[in-house]
CSV table of N, CA, C and O in Angstrom, one decimal:
chain,number,residue,atom,x,y,z
A,18,MET,N,13.2,12.2,-4.8
A,18,MET,CA,11.9,12.0,-5.2
A,18,MET,C,11.5,10.6,-4.6
A,18,MET,O,11.8,9.6,-5.0
A,19,ALA,N,10.7,10.7,-3.5
A,19,ALA,CA,10.3,9.5,-2.8
A,19,ALA,C,9.4,8.6,-3.6
A,19,ALA,O,9.5,7.4,-3.5
A,20,PHE,N,8.6,9.2,-4.5
A,20,PHE,CA,7.7,8.3,-5.3
A,20,PHE,C,8.6,7.4,-6.2
A,20,PHE,O,8.2,6.2,-6.4
A,21,MET,N,9.7,7.9,-6.8
A,21,MET,CA,10.5,7.1,-7.6
A,21,MET,C,11.3,6.0,-6.9
A,21,MET,O,11.6,5.0,-7.4
A,22,ASP,N,11.5,6.2,-5.6
A,22,ASP,CA,12.1,5.2,-4.7
A,22,ASP,C,11.3,3.9,-4.7
A,22,ASP,O,11.8,2.8,-4.6
A,23,PHE,N,10.0,4.1,-4.9
A,23,PHE,CA,9.1,2.9,-4.9
A,23,PHE,C,9.4,2.0,-6.0
A,23,PHE,O,9.2,0.8,-5.9
A,24,PHE,N,10.0,2.5,-7.1
A,24,PHE,CA,10.3,1.7,-8.3
A,24,PHE,C,11.8,1.2,-8.3
A,24,PHE,O,12.2,0.7,-9.3
A,25,ARG,N,12.5,1.4,-7.2
A,25,ARG,CA,13.9,1.0,-7.2
A,25,ARG,C,14.0,-0.5,-7.3
A,25,ARG,O,13.1,-1.2,-7.1
A,26,LYS,N,15.2,-0.9,-7.7
A,26,LYS,CA,15.4,-2.4,-7.9
A,26,LYS,C,15.5,-3.0,-6.5
A,26,LYS,O,16.1,-2.6,-5.6
A,27,LYS,N,14.8,-4.1,-6.4
A,27,LYS,CA,14.7,-4.9,-5.1
A,27,LYS,C,15.4,-6.2,-5.3
A,27,LYS,O,15.5,-6.8,-6.4
A,28,ASN,N,16.0,-6.7,-4.2
A,28,ASN,CA,16.7,-8.0,-4.3
A,28,ASN,C,15.6,-9.1,-4.3
A,28,ASN,O,14.4,-8.8,-4.0
A,29,SER,N,15.9,-10.3,-4.6
A,29,SER,CA,15.0,-11.4,-4.8
A,29,SER,C,14.2,-11.7,-3.5
A,29,SER,O,13.0,-12.1,-3.6
A,30,GLY,N,14.8,-11.5,-2.4
A,30,GLY,CA,14.2,-11.8,-1.1
A,30,GLY,C,13.0,-10.8,-0.9
A,30,GLY,O,11.9,-11.1,-0.4
A,31,GLU,N,13.3,-9.5,-1.2
A,31,GLU,CA,12.3,-8.5,-1.0
A,31,GLU,C,11.1,-8.7,-2.0
A,31,GLU,O,10.0,-8.5,-1.6
A,32,VAL,N,11.4,-9.1,-3.2
A,32,VAL,CA,10.4,-9.3,-4.2
A,32,VAL,C,9.5,-10.5,-3.8
A,32,VAL,O,8.3,-10.4,-3.8
A,33,ALA,N,10.1,-11.6,-3.3
A,33,ALA,CA,9.4,-12.7,-2.8
A,33,ALA,C,8.5,-12.4,-1.6
A,33,ALA,O,7.3,-12.8,-1.5
A,34,LYS,N,9.0,-11.6,-0.7
A,34,LYS,CA,8.3,-11.1,0.5
A,34,LYS,C,7.1,-10.3,0.0
A,34,LYS,O,5.9,-10.5,0.5
A,35,ASP,N,7.3,-9.4,-0.9
A,35,ASP,CA,6.2,-8.5,-1.4
A,35,ASP,C,5.1,-9.4,-2.1
A,35,ASP,O,3.9,-9.1,-1.9
A,36,ARG,N,5.5,-10.3,-2.9
A,36,ARG,CA,4.6,-11.2,-3.6
A,36,ARG,C,3.8,-12.0,-2.6
A,36,ARG,O,2.6,-12.2,-2.7
A,37,LEU,N,4.4,-12.5,-1.5
A,37,LEU,CA,3.7,-13.3,-0.5
A,37,LEU,C,2.7,-12.4,0.2
A,37,LEU,O,1.5,-12.8,0.4
A,38,LYS,N,3.1,-11.2,0.5
A,38,LYS,CA,2.2,-10.3,1.2
A,38,LYS,C,0.9,-10.0,0.3
A,38,LYS,O,-0.2,-10.0,0.8
A,39,LEU,N,1.2,-9.7,-1.0
A,39,LEU,CA,0.1,-9.5,-1.9
A,39,LEU,C,-0.8,-10.7,-2.0
A,39,LEU,O,-2.1,-10.6,-2.1
A,40,LEU,N,-0.3,-11.9,-2.0
A,40,LEU,CA,-1.1,-13.1,-2.1
A,40,LEU,C,-1.9,-13.3,-0.9
A,40,LEU,O,-3.1,-13.6,-1.0
A,41,LEU,N,-1.4,-13.1,0.3
A,41,LEU,CA,-2.1,-13.2,1.5
A,41,LEU,C,-3.2,-12.1,1.6
A,41,LEU,O,-4.4,-12.4,2.0
A,42,ILE,N,-2.9,-10.9,1.2
A,42,ILE,CA,-3.9,-9.8,1.3
A,42,ILE,C,-5.0,-10.1,0.3
A,42,ILE,O,-6.2,-9.9,0.6
A,43,SER,N,-4.7,-10.5,-0.9
A,43,SER,CA,-5.7,-10.7,-1.9
A,43,SER,C,-6.6,-11.9,-1.5
A,43,SER,O,-7.8,-11.9,-1.8
A,44,ASP,N,-6.0,-12.9,-0.8
A,44,ASP,CA,-6.8,-14.0,-0.4
A,44,ASP,C,-7.8,-13.5,0.7
A,44,ASP,O,-9.0,-13.9,0.7
A,45,ARG,N,-7.4,-12.6,1.6
A,45,ARG,CA,-8.3,-12.1,2.6
A,45,ARG,C,-9.4,-11.3,2.0
A,45,ARG,O,-10.5,-11.3,2.5
A,46,ALA,N,-9.1,-10.5,1.0
A,46,ALA,CA,-10.0,-9.5,0.4
A,46,ALA,C,-10.8,-10.2,-0.7
A,46,ALA,O,-11.7,-9.6,-1.2
A,47,ASN,N,-10.5,-11.4,-1.0
A,47,ASN,CA,-11.1,-12.1,-2.1
A,47,ASN,C,-11.0,-11.3,-3.4
A,47,ASN,O,-12.0,-11.2,-4.2
A,48,CYS,N,-9.9,-10.8,-3.7
A,48,CYS,CA,-9.6,-10.1,-5.0
A,48,CYS,C,-8.2,-10.5,-5.4
A,48,CYS,O,-7.4,-11.0,-4.6
A,49,SER,N,-7.9,-10.3,-6.7
A,49,SER,CA,-6.6,-10.7,-7.2
A,49,SER,C,-5.4,-9.9,-6.8
A,49,SER,O,-5.6,-8.7,-6.4
A,50,PRO,N,-4.2,-10.4,-6.8
A,50,PRO,CA,-3.0,-9.7,-6.4
A,50,PRO,C,-2.8,-8.5,-7.4
A,50,PRO,O,-2.4,-7.4,-6.9
A,51,GLU,N,-3.3,-8.6,-8.6
A,51,GLU,CA,-3.2,-7.5,-9.6
A,51,GLU,C,-4.0,-6.3,-9.1
A,51,GLU,O,-3.6,-5.1,-9.2
A,52,ILE,N,-5.2,-6.6,-8.6
A,52,ILE,CA,-6.1,-5.5,-8.2
A,52,ILE,C,-5.5,-4.9,-6.9
A,52,ILE,O,-5.5,-3.6,-6.8
A,53,MET,N,-5.0,-5.7,-6.0
A,53,MET,CA,-4.3,-5.1,-4.8
A,53,MET,C,-3.2,-4.2,-5.1
A,53,MET,O,-3.0,-3.2,-4.5
A,54,GLU,N,-2.4,-4.6,-6.1
A,54,GLU,CA,-1.2,-3.8,-6.5
A,54,GLU,C,-1.7,-2.5,-7.1
A,54,GLU,O,-1.1,-1.5,-6.9
A,55,ALA,N,-2.8,-2.6,-7.9
A,55,ALA,CA,-3.3,-1.4,-8.5
A,55,ALA,C,-3.8,-0.4,-7.5
A,55,ALA,O,-3.6,0.8,-7.6
A,56,ILE,N,-4.5,-1.0,-6.5
A,56,ILE,CA,-5.0,-0.1,-5.4
A,56,ILE,C,-3.8,0.6,-4.7
A,56,ILE,O,-3.9,1.8,-4.4
A,57,LYS,N,-2.8,-0.2,-4.3
A,57,LYS,CA,-1.6,0.3,-3.7
A,57,LYS,C,-1.0,1.4,-4.5
A,57,LYS,O,-0.7,2.5,-4.0
A,58,ASN,N,-0.8,1.2,-5.8
A,58,ASN,CA,-0.2,2.2,-6.7
A,58,ASN,C,-1.1,3.5,-6.8
A,58,ASN,O,-0.5,4.6,-6.8
A,59,ASP,N,-2.4,3.3,-6.8
A,59,ASP,CA,-3.3,4.5,-6.9
A,59,ASP,C,-3.2,5.3,-5.6
A,59,ASP,O,-3.2,6.5,-5.6
A,60,ILE,N,-3.2,4.6,-4.4
A,60,ILE,CA,-3.0,5.3,-3.2
A,60,ILE,C,-1.7,6.1,-3.1
A,60,ILE,O,-1.7,7.3,-2.7
A,61,ILE,N,-0.6,5.5,-3.5
A,61,ILE,CA,0.7,6.2,-3.5
A,61,ILE,C,0.6,7.4,-4.4
A,61,ILE,O,1.1,8.5,-4.1
A,62,LYS,N,0.0,7.2,-5.6
A,62,LYS,CA,0.0,8.3,-6.6
A,62,LYS,C,-0.8,9.5,-6.0
A,62,LYS,O,-0.4,10.6,-6.2
A,63,VAL,N,-1.9,9.2,-5.4
A,63,VAL,CA,-2.7,10.3,-4.9
A,63,VAL,C,-2.0,11.0,-3.7
A,63,VAL,O,-2.0,12.2,-3.6
A,64,ILE,N,-1.5,10.2,-2.8
A,64,ILE,CA,-0.9,10.8,-1.6
A,64,ILE,C,0.4,11.6,-1.9
A,64,ILE,O,0.6,12.7,-1.3
A,65,THR,N,1.1,11.2,-2.9
A,65,THR,CA,2.4,11.9,-3.2
A,65,THR,C,2.1,13.2,-3.9
A,65,THR,O,3.0,14.0,-4.1
A,66,LYS,N,0.9,13.5,-4.3
A,66,LYS,CA,0.5,14.8,-4.8
A,66,LYS,C,0.5,15.9,-3.6
A,66,LYS,O,0.8,17.0,-3.9
A,67,TYR,N,0.3,15.4,-2.4
A,67,TYR,CA,0.2,16.3,-1.3
A,67,TYR,C,1.3,16.1,-0.2
A,67,TYR,O,1.5,17.0,0.6
A,68,MET,N,1.9,15.0,-0.2
A,68,MET,CA,2.9,14.7,0.8
A,68,MET,C,4.1,13.9,0.3
A,68,MET,O,3.9,13.1,-0.6
A,69,GLU,N,5.2,14.1,0.9
A,69,GLU,CA,6.4,13.3,0.6
A,69,GLU,C,6.3,12.2,1.6
A,69,GLU,O,6.3,12.4,2.8
A,70,ILE,N,6.3,10.9,1.1
A,70,ILE,CA,6.2,9.8,1.9
A,70,ILE,C,7.4,8.9,1.9
A,70,ILE,O,8.3,9.0,1.0
A,71,ASP,N,7.6,8.1,2.9
A,71,ASP,CA,8.7,7.1,2.9
A,71,ASP,C,8.2,5.8,2.4
A,71,ASP,O,7.5,5.0,3.0
A,72,SER,N,8.4,5.6,1.1
A,72,SER,CA,7.9,4.4,0.4
A,72,SER,C,8.5,3.1,1.0
A,72,SER,O,7.9,2.0,0.8
A,73,GLU,N,9.6,3.2,1.6
A,73,GLU,CA,10.2,2.0,2.2
A,73,GLU,C,9.4,1.5,3.4
A,73,GLU,O,9.3,0.3,3.6
A,74,GLY,N,8.8,2.4,4.1
A,74,GLY,CA,8.0,2.0,5.3
A,74,GLY,C,6.5,1.8,5.0
A,74,GLY,O,5.7,1.6,5.9
A,75,LEU,N,6.1,2.0,3.7
A,75,LEU,CA,4.7,1.9,3.3
A,75,LEU,C,4.2,0.5,3.6
A,75,LEU,O,4.9,-0.5,3.2
A,76,ASP,N,3.1,0.3,4.2
A,76,ASP,CA,2.5,-1.0,4.5
A,76,ASP,C,1.0,-0.9,4.3
A,76,ASP,O,0.3,-0.1,5.0
A,77,ILE,N,0.4,-1.5,3.3
A,77,ILE,CA,-1.0,-1.5,3.1
A,77,ILE,C,-1.5,-3.0,3.2
A,77,ILE,O,-1.0,-3.9,2.5
A,78,GLN,N,-2.5,-3.2,4.0
A,78,GLN,CA,-3.0,-4.5,4.3
A,78,GLN,C,-4.5,-4.5,4.3
A,78,GLN,O,-5.1,-3.5,4.6
A,79,ILE,N,-5.1,-5.7,4.1
A,79,ILE,CA,-6.5,-5.9,4.3
A,79,ILE,C,-6.7,-6.9,5.4
A,79,ILE,O,-6.1,-8.0,5.3
A,80,THR,N,-7.4,-6.5,6.4
A,80,THR,CA,-7.6,-7.4,7.5
A,80,THR,C,-9.1,-7.7,7.7
A,80,THR,O,-9.9,-7.1,7.0
A,81,GLN,N,-9.5,-8.5,8.6
A,81,GLN,CA,-10.9,-8.8,8.9
A,81,GLN,C,-11.3,-8.2,10.2
A,81,GLN,O,-10.5,-8.2,11.2
A,82,THR,N,-12.5,-7.6,10.3
A,82,THR,CA,-13.0,-7.1,11.6
A,82,THR,C,-14.5,-7.4,11.7
A,82,THR,O,-15.1,-7.6,10.6
A,83,GLU,N,-15.0,-7.4,12.8
A,83,GLU,CA,-16.4,-7.6,13.0
A,83,GLU,C,-17.2,-6.4,12.5
A,83,GLU,O,-16.8,-5.3,12.8
A,84,SER,N,-18.3,-6.7,11.9
A,84,SER,CA,-19.2,-5.6,11.4
A,84,SER,C,-19.8,-4.9,12.6
A,84,SER,O,-20.0,-5.5,13.6
A,85,GLU,N,-20.3,-3.6,12.4
A,85,GLU,CA,-20.9,-2.9,13.5
A,85,GLU,C,-22.2,-3.5,14.0
A,85,GLU,O,-22.5,-3.5,15.1
A,86,GLY,N,-22.9,-4.1,13.1
A,86,GLY,CA,-24.2,-4.8,13.4
A,86,GLY,C,-24.0,-6.2,14.0
A,86,GLY,O,-25.0,-6.8,14.4
A,87,GLY,N,-22.8,-6.6,14.1
A,87,GLY,CA,-22.5,-8.0,14.6
A,87,GLY,C,-22.9,-9.1,13.6
A,87,GLY,O,-23.3,-10.2,14.1
A,88,HIS,N,-22.9,-8.8,12.3
A,88,HIS,CA,-23.4,-9.8,11.3
A,88,HIS,C,-22.2,-10.4,10.6
A,88,HIS,O,-22.2,-10.7,9.4
A,89,GLY,N,-21.1,-10.7,11.4
A,89,GLY,CA,-20.0,-11.4,10.8
A,89,GLY,C,-18.8,-10.4,10.5
A,89,GLY,O,-18.8,-9.3,10.9
A,90,SER,N,-17.8,-10.9,9.9
A,90,SER,CA,-16.6,-10.1,9.7
A,90,SER,C,-16.6,-9.5,8.3
A,90,SER,O,-17.2,-10.0,7.4
A,91,VAL,N,-16.0,-8.4,8.2
A,91,VAL,CA,-15.9,-7.6,6.9
A,91,VAL,C,-14.4,-7.3,6.7
A,91,VAL,O,-13.6,-7.1,7.6
A,92,PRO,N,-14.0,-7.1,5.4
A,92,PRO,CA,-12.6,-6.7,5.1
A,92,PRO,C,-12.4,-5.2,5.4
A,92,PRO,O,-13.3,-4.4,5.2
A,93,VAL,N,-11.2,-4.9,6.0
A,93,VAL,CA,-10.9,-3.5,6.3
A,93,VAL,C,-9.5,-3.2,5.7
A,93,VAL,O,-8.6,-4.0,5.8
A,94,LEU,N,-9.4,-2.1,5.0
A,94,LEU,CA,-8.1,-1.6,4.4
A,94,LEU,C,-7.4,-0.8,5.5
A,94,LEU,O,-7.9,0.2,6.0
A,95,CYS,N,-6.2,-1.3,5.8
A,95,CYS,CA,-5.3,-0.6,6.8
A,95,CYS,C,-4.1,-0.1,6.1
A,95,CYS,O,-3.4,-0.9,5.5
A,96,ALA,N,-3.8,1.2,6.2
A,96,ALA,CA,-2.6,1.7,5.5
A,96,ALA,C,-1.7,2.4,6.6
A,96,ALA,O,-2.2,3.3,7.3
A,97,ASN,N,-0.5,2.0,6.6
A,97,ASN,CA,0.6,2.7,7.4
A,97,ASN,C,1.5,3.4,6.4
A,97,ASN,O,2.3,2.7,5.7
A,98,ILE,N,1.4,4.7,6.3
A,98,ILE,CA,2.1,5.5,5.3
A,98,ILE,C,2.9,6.5,6.1
A,98,ILE,O,2.4,7.6,6.5
A,99,PRO,N,4.2,6.3,6.2
A,99,PRO,CA,5.1,7.3,6.9
A,99,PRO,C,5.2,8.6,6.1
A,99,PRO,O,5.6,8.5,4.9
A,100,VAL,N,4.8,9.7,6.7
A,100,VAL,CA,4.9,11.0,6.0
A,100,VAL,C,6.2,11.7,6.3
A,100,VAL,O,6.4,11.9,7.5
A,101,LYS,N,7.0,12.1,5.3
A,101,LYS,CA,8.2,12.8,5.6
A,101,LYS,C,7.9,14.3,5.7
A,101,LYS,O,8.5,15.0,6.5
A,102,ASP,N,7.1,14.8,4.8
A,102,ASP,CA,6.8,16.2,4.7
A,102,ASP,C,5.5,16.5,4.0
A,102,ASP,O,5.1,15.7,3.1
A,103,VAL,N,4.9,17.6,4.3
A,103,VAL,CA,3.7,18.0,3.5
A,103,VAL,C,4.1,19.0,2.4
A,103,VAL,O,4.9,19.9,2.7
A,104,ILE,N,3.6,18.8,1.2
A,104,ILE,CA,4.0,19.7,0.1
A,104,ILE,C,3.2,20.9,0.3
A,104,ILE,O,2.0,20.9,0.3
A,105,LYS,N,3.9,22.1,0.3
A,105,LYS,CA,3.2,23.3,0.5
A,105,LYS,C,2.9,23.9,-0.9
A,105,LYS,O,3.8,24.0,-1.7
A,106,ARG,N,1.7,24.3,-1.1
A,106,ARG,CA,1.3,24.9,-2.4
A,106,ARG,C,1.0,26.3,-2.2
A,106,ARG,O,0.4,26.7,-1.2
A,107,SER,N,1.4,27.1,-3.2
A,107,SER,CA,1.2,28.6,-3.0
A,107,SER,C,0.1,29.0,-4.0
A,107,SER,O,-0.3,28.4,-4.8
């Protein structure tokens, strides 16, 4: 169950790295780390209904990009979600 792998026990280095990533992402998006974690968990929950994913390789970030109208930068959600298999429904 790939979804359950997401909740596996992590060593302190991995936990610190994840917390730092969330802090940087939340700073860029101007929202709290709790909201970012909730967004990430919701994305995982929805995608795992349809696909088996590699939660180890999951990477969700918010970056800045120029708006189409050239009126400054806007936040962009970028998700790299390795898909292992598509769940076939009958």
